[in-house]
CSV table of C-alpha atoms and ligand atoms in Angstrom, one decimal:
chain,number,residue,atom,x,y,z
J,44,MET,CA,-7.2,48.9,-5.7
J,45,HIS,CA,-3.5,48.4,-6.4
J,46,ASN,CA,-3.5,44.9,-5.0
J,47,ARG,CA,-6.4,43.9,-7.3
J,48,LEU,CA,-4.8,45.6,-10.3
J,49,SER,CA,-1.5,43.7,-9.5
J,50,ARG,CA,-3.4,40.4,-9.9
J,51,ILE,CA,-4.1,41.4,-13.5
J,52,ILE,CA,-1.0,43.5,-14.6
J,53,LYS,CA,1.7,41.3,-13.2
J,54,PRO,CA,4.3,43.3,-11.1
J,55,LYS,CA,7.2,41.1,-12.3
J,56,SER,CA,6.9,42.2,-15.9
J,57,GLY,CA,4.5,45.2,-15.5
J,58,ARG,CA,2.4,43.5,-18.3
J,59,CYS,CA,-0.6,41.4,-18.8
J,60,VAL,CA,-2.3,38.9,-21.2
J,61,MET,CA,-6.0,39.0,-20.6
J,62,LEU,CA,-8.3,36.6,-22.5
J,63,ALA,CA,-11.5,38.4,-23.7
J,64,VAL,CA,-14.5,36.2,-24.0
J,65,ASP,CA,-17.3,38.7,-23.4
J,66,HIS,CA,-18.3,39.0,-27.0
J,67,GLY,CA,-21.7,37.4,-26.4
J,68,TYR,CA,-23.0,40.3,-24.3
J,69,PHE,CA,-24.2,42.1,-27.5
J,70,GLY,CA,-25.1,38.9,-29.3
J,71,ASN,CA,-21.8,38.2,-31.1
J,72,VAL,CA,-20.9,34.5,-30.5
J,73,PRO,CA,-17.9,33.7,-32.7
J,74,GLY,CA,-16.2,30.4,-33.2
J,75,GLN,CA,-15.4,28.5,-30.0
J,76,LEU,CA,-17.6,30.8,-27.9
J,77,LYS,CA,-20.5,28.7,-29.2
J,78,CYS,CA,-19.3,26.0,-26.8
J,79,PHE,CA,-17.9,28.0,-24.0
J,80,GLY,CA,-16.9,25.1,-21.8
J,81,ASP,CA,-14.3,24.1,-24.3
J,82,LEU,CA,-12.3,27.2,-23.5
J,83,ASN,CA,-11.4,26.1,-20.0
J,84,PRO,CA,-8.0,24.7,-20.9
J,85,LEU,CA,-7.0,28.2,-22.1
J,86,PHE,CA,-7.7,29.8,-18.8
J,87,GLU,CA,-4.6,28.7,-17.0
J,88,HIS,CA,-2.5,30.5,-19.6
J,89,ALA,CA,-4.2,33.8,-19.2
J,90,ASP,CA,-3.4,36.5,-16.5
J,91,ALA,CA,-7.1,37.5,-16.3
J,92,LEU,CA,-10.4,36.6,-17.9
J,93,MET,CA,-12.8,39.3,-19.3
J,94,LEU,CA,-16.4,38.1,-19.4
J,95,THR,CA,-19.9,38.6,-18.3
J,96,ARG,CA,-21.6,37.6,-15.1
J,97,GLY,CA,-23.7,35.0,-16.8
J,98,MET,CA,-20.7,33.2,-18.4
J,99,LEU,CA,-18.7,33.5,-15.2
J,100,ARG,CA,-21.5,31.8,-13.2
J,101,SER,CA,-22.2,29.0,-15.7
J,102,CYS,CA,-18.8,28.3,-17.2
J,103,VAL,CA,-15.9,29.1,-14.8
J,104,SER,CA,-15.4,26.8,-11.8
J,105,PRO,CA,-15.3,28.7,-8.5
J,106,ASP,CA,-12.2,26.6,-7.8
J,107,ASN,CA,-10.4,28.5,-10.6
J,108,ASP,CA,-8.6,31.5,-9.0
J,109,ILE,CA,-8.0,33.4,-12.3
J,110,PRO,CA,-8.6,37.1,-11.8
J,111,ILE,CA,-11.9,38.2,-13.4
J,112,VAL,CA,-12.5,41.5,-15.2
J,113,LEU,CA,-16.3,41.6,-15.2
J,114,ARG,CA,-18.2,43.3,-18.0
J,115,VAL,CA,-21.0,45.1,-16.2
J,116,SER,CA,-22.6,46.9,-19.1
J,117,ALA,CA,-25.4,45.6,-21.4
J,118,GLY,CA,-28.6,46.7,-23.1
J,119,ALA,CA,-27.7,46.8,-26.8
J,120,SER,CA,-27.5,44.0,-29.4
J,121,MET,CA,-25.5,43.9,-32.6
J,122,LEU,CA,-28.8,44.3,-34.5
J,123,LYS,CA,-29.4,47.8,-33.2
J,124,GLU,CA,-27.4,50.8,-31.9
J,125,LEU,CA,-24.4,49.4,-30.0
J,126,SER,CA,-23.7,52.5,-28.0
J,127,ASN,CA,-27.1,52.3,-26.3
J,128,GLU,CA,-26.0,50.4,-23.2
J,129,ASP,CA,-26.4,50.8,-19.4
J,130,ILE,CA,-24.8,49.3,-16.3
J,131,ASN,CA,-26.6,46.0,-15.6
J,132,VAL,CA,-24.7,44.6,-12.6
J,133,THR,CA,-24.7,46.0,-9.1
J,134,ILE,CA,-21.4,46.6,-7.3
J,135,GLU,CA,-22.6,44.3,-4.6
J,136,ASP,CA,-22.9,41.4,-7.1
J,137,ALA,CA,-19.5,42.2,-8.5
J,138,ILE,CA,-18.0,42.1,-5.0
J,139,ARG,CA,-19.9,38.9,-4.3
J,140,LEU,CA,-18.3,37.4,-7.4
J,141,ASN,CA,-14.9,38.4,-6.1
J,142,VAL,CA,-13.9,40.2,-9.3
J,143,SER,CA,-10.6,42.0,-9.7
J,144,ALA,CA,-11.9,44.7,-12.0
J,145,ILE,CA,-15.1,46.0,-13.5
J,146,THR,CA,-15.5,47.2,-17.1
J,147,CYS,CA,-17.8,48.9,-19.5
J,148,SER,CA,-17.5,50.5,-23.0
J,149,ILE,CA,-17.4,54.1,-23.9
J,150,PHE,CA,-18.6,55.1,-27.4
J,151,ILE,CA,-16.9,58.4,-28.2
J,152,GLY,CA,-18.8,60.0,-31.1
J,153,GLY,CA,-21.5,57.4,-30.8
J,154,GLU,CA,-25.2,58.2,-30.6
J,155,PHE,CA,-25.3,57.5,-26.8
J,156,GLU,CA,-21.8,58.9,-26.1
J,157,LYS,CA,-22.9,60.8,-22.9
J,158,ASN,CA,-24.7,57.8,-21.4
J,159,SER,CA,-21.7,55.6,-22.0
J,160,LEU,CA,-19.4,58.2,-20.3
J,161,MET,CA,-21.8,58.4,-17.3
J,162,ASN,CA,-21.7,54.6,-17.2
J,163,LEU,CA,-17.9,54.8,-16.9
J,164,SER,CA,-18.2,57.5,-14.2
J,165,LYS,CA,-20.5,55.2,-12.2
J,166,LEU,CA,-18.0,52.4,-12.3
J,167,VAL,CA,-15.1,54.7,-11.3
J,168,ASN,CA,-17.1,56.0,-8.3
J,169,TRP,CA,-18.0,52.4,-7.2
J,170,GLY,CA,-14.4,51.4,-7.7
J,171,GLN,CA,-13.1,54.3,-5.6
J,172,GLU,CA,-15.5,53.3,-2.8
J,173,TYR,CA,-14.7,49.7,-2.8
J,174,GLY,CA,-11.1,49.6,-4.1
J,175,ILE,CA,-12.0,47.9,-7.4
J,176,PRO,CA,-10.1,48.9,-10.6
J,177,THR,CA,-12.1,50.1,-13.6
J,178,LEU,CA,-11.2,49.1,-17.2
J,179,ALA,CA,-12.6,51.5,-19.8
J,180,VAL,CA,-13.1,49.9,-23.3
J,181,THR,CA,-12.9,52.4,-26.1
J,182,ALA,CA,-15.5,50.8,-28.2
J,183,VAL,CA,-15.6,51.8,-31.9
J,184,GLY,CA,-19.0,52.4,-33.6
J,185,ARG,CA,-19.5,51.0,-37.1
J,186,GLU,CA,-18.8,54.4,-38.7
J,187,MET,CA,-15.9,55.4,-36.5
J,188,VAL,CA,-12.3,55.5,-37.9
J,189,ARG,CA,-9.8,53.5,-35.8
J,190,ASP,CA,-7.0,56.0,-36.1
J,191,ASP,CA,-4.6,57.4,-33.5
J,192,ARG,CA,-6.4,60.7,-33.2
J,193,TYR,CA,-9.7,59.1,-32.4
J,194,LEU,CA,-8.4,56.2,-30.2
J,195,GLY,CA,-6.0,58.6,-28.5
J,196,MET,CA,-8.8,61.0,-27.7
J,197,ALA,CA,-11.1,58.2,-26.4
J,198,SER,CA,-8.3,56.7,-24.3
J,199,ARG,CA,-7.4,60.0,-22.8
J,200,MET,CA,-11.0,60.8,-22.0
J,201,ALA,CA,-11.3,57.5,-20.2
J,202,ALA,CA,-8.2,58.2,-18.1
J,203,GLU,CA,-9.4,61.8,-17.4
J,204,MET,CA,-12.6,60.3,-16.0
J,205,GLY,CA,-10.7,58.1,-13.7
J,206,ALA,CA,-10.5,54.7,-15.4
J,207,THR,CA,-7.7,52.7,-13.8
J,208,PHE,CA,-6.7,51.2,-17.2
J,209,VAL,CA,-7.9,51.4,-20.8
J,210,LYS,CA,-8.5,48.9,-23.5
J,211,THR,CA,-8.4,50.2,-27.1
J,212,TYR,CA,-7.5,49.0,-30.6
J,213,TYR,CA,-4.1,49.0,-32.2
J,214,CYS,CA,-3.6,51.5,-35.0
J,215,GLU,CA,-0.9,53.2,-37.0
J,216,ASN,CA,1.2,55.6,-34.9
J,217,PHE,CA,0.0,53.9,-31.7
J,218,GLU,CA,2.6,55.8,-29.7
J,219,ASN,CA,0.3,58.8,-30.1
J,220,VAL,CA,-2.3,56.9,-28.2
J,221,THR,CA,-0.2,55.6,-25.3
J,222,SER,CA,1.8,58.8,-25.0
J,223,ILE,CA,-1.2,60.9,-24.1
J,224,CYS,CA,-2.9,58.3,-21.9
J,225,PRO,CA,-1.5,58.4,-18.3
J,226,VAL,CA,-2.9,55.0,-17.2
J,227,PRO,CA,-1.9,51.6,-18.6
J,228,VAL,CA,-3.2,50.7,-22.0
J,229,VAL,CA,-4.0,47.2,-23.3
J,230,ILE,CA,-5.1,46.4,-26.9
J,231,ALA,CA,-8.0,44.3,-28.1
J,232,GLY,CA,-7.1,41.8,-30.8
J,233,GLY,CA,-10.0,42.6,-33.2
J,234,LYS,CA,-11.2,40.3,-36.0
J,235,LYS,CA,-9.3,37.1,-36.6
J,236,VAL,CA,-6.2,37.6,-38.8
J,237,GLU,CA,-3.3,35.3,-39.7
J,238,GLU,CA,-1.4,34.3,-36.5
J,239,ARG,CA,1.8,36.0,-37.5
J,240,ASP,CA,0.0,39.2,-38.2
J,241,ALA,CA,-1.7,39.1,-34.7
J,242,LEU,CA,1.6,38.4,-33.1
J,243,GLN,CA,3.2,41.3,-35.0
J,244,MET,CA,0.4,43.6,-33.8
J,245,ALA,CA,1.0,42.5,-30.2
J,246,LYS,CA,4.7,43.1,-30.6
J,247,ASP,CA,4.2,46.6,-32.1
J,248,ALA,CA,1.7,47.5,-29.4
J,249,ILE,CA,4.1,46.6,-26.6
J,250,GLU,CA,7.0,48.4,-28.3
J,251,LYS,CA,4.7,51.5,-28.6
J,252,GLY,CA,3.8,51.6,-25.0
J,253,ALA,CA,0.9,49.1,-24.4
J,254,VAL,CA,1.3,47.0,-21.2
J,255,GLY,CA,-0.4,44.0,-22.8
J,256,VAL,CA,-3.4,42.6,-24.6
J,257,ASP,CA,-7.0,41.8,-23.9
J,258,MET,CA,-7.3,39.4,-26.8
J,259,GLY,CA,-10.1,37.2,-27.8
J,260,ARG,CA,-10.8,36.0,-31.4
J,261,ASN,CA,-7.1,35.9,-32.4
J,262,ILE,CA,-6.5,33.4,-29.6
J,263,PHE,CA,-9.7,31.2,-29.3
J,264,GLN,CA,-10.3,31.1,-33.1
J,265,SER,CA,-6.8,30.0,-33.9
J,266,ASP,CA,-6.2,26.4,-35.0
J,267,SER,CA,-4.0,26.3,-31.9
J,268,PRO,CA,-5.5,28.5,-29.2
J,269,ILE,CA,-3.0,27.2,-26.5
J,270,GLY,CA,0.0,27.7,-28.9
J,271,MET,CA,-1.3,31.2,-29.7
J,272,ILE,CA,-1.8,32.3,-26.1
J,273,LYS,CA,1.6,31.0,-25.2
J,274,ALA,CA,3.1,32.9,-28.1
J,275,VAL,CA,1.4,36.1,-27.1
J,276,ARG,CA,2.6,35.6,-23.5
J,277,ALA,CA,6.2,35.2,-24.8
J,278,ILE,CA,5.9,38.6,-26.6
J,279,VAL,CA,4.2,40.4,-23.7
J,280,HIS,CA,6.1,39.0,-20.7
J,281,GLU,CA,9.4,38.0,-22.2
J,282,ASN,CA,9.9,40.5,-25.1
J,283,ALA,CA,10.2,37.5,-27.5
J,284,SER,CA,10.6,38.4,-31.2
J,285,VAL,CA,7.7,37.7,-33.6
J,286,ASP,CA,9.7,34.8,-35.1
J,287,GLU,CA,10.3,33.2,-31.7
J,288,ALA,CA,6.6,33.7,-30.8
J,289,TYR,CA,5.4,32.3,-34.1
J,290,ASN,CA,7.5,29.2,-33.5
J,291,ILE,CA,5.8,28.7,-30.1
J,292,TYR,CA,2.4,29.0,-31.8
J,293,GLN,CA,3.4,26.4,-34.5
J,294,ASN,CA,4.5,23.9,-31.8
J,295,GLY,CA,1.2,24.3,-29.9
J,296,PRO,CA,-1.4,21.5,-29.9
J,297,LYS,CA,-4.1,21.7,-32.6
J,298,GLY,CA,-7.5,22.5,-31.1
J,299,LEU,CA,-8.4,22.7,-27.4
B,563,5RP,C1,-16.1,44.3,-27.1
B,563,5RP,C2,-14.9,43.8,-26.3
B,563,5RP,C3,-14.3,42.5,-26.6
B,563,5RP,O1,-13.9,42.0,-25.4
B,563,5RP,C4,-13.1,42.7,-27.4
B,563,5RP,O2,-13.4,43.3,-28.6
B,563,5RP,C5,-12.7,41.3,-27.6
B,563,5RP,O3,-11.5,41.1,-28.1
B,563,5RP,P1,-11.1,40.7,-29.6
B,563,5RP,O4,-11.4,41.9,-30.4
B,563,5RP,O5,-9.7,40.4,-29.4
B,563,5RP,O6,-11.9,39.5,-30.0
B,563,5RP,O7,-14.5,44.5,-25.4
B,563,5RP,O8,-16.4,45.6,-26.8
């Protein structure tokens, strides 16, 4: 378990930059994800890749040894109730795919809250049996408020249930989220914003106790995805300032 987690959260810095490209699992296919193969040049800059089994199989070369955080939940599309998902991948297939962690979402306050919590429990039990870390994603329903009270509660519940690490959203007073969550916390990037704002968010999250990011759109939808992931890495792993990181982004190649 620890060895697999160390492939994702790097022992040298105690931090991680995960690249999230699992959006398509509920029918959301933004920007560069329409042509997934184009993202390959980004992979070497990420500490881990979060994606679905289908995309792993068809778009990532088996020669690539990047640690995989496999989304093993599905069953809902963005056209209907997002919280209505189940576990769709067996632990045997996750092991066969040699993943470093498995992940699903929990929808606290969502219509199918209980089912999503039982999904997480299933993954934690599998993970305990086979030594595979579980990442709990504190997904936010359309009508949920992304504040420290709600995200803190969801993150703490995930940890209480045995998640090895937690992915949540950044919010004001983020220290109130990390301070009550006893396992490592990474933040999602959320919708695409200006590059400087995304870098500021990463910086604030690290300063307030996150161990890293699991960022998607703010990297692959940037006009310089490689510049942006390098800039995020500088903040996460080297404690670079936002100005220093922004400079790295600006000097990155345009496009992929
Ligand atoms: C959806 C997810 C996505 O991986 C996550 O939201 C993607 O990251 P970003 O918001 O940075 O594009 O877990 O539940």
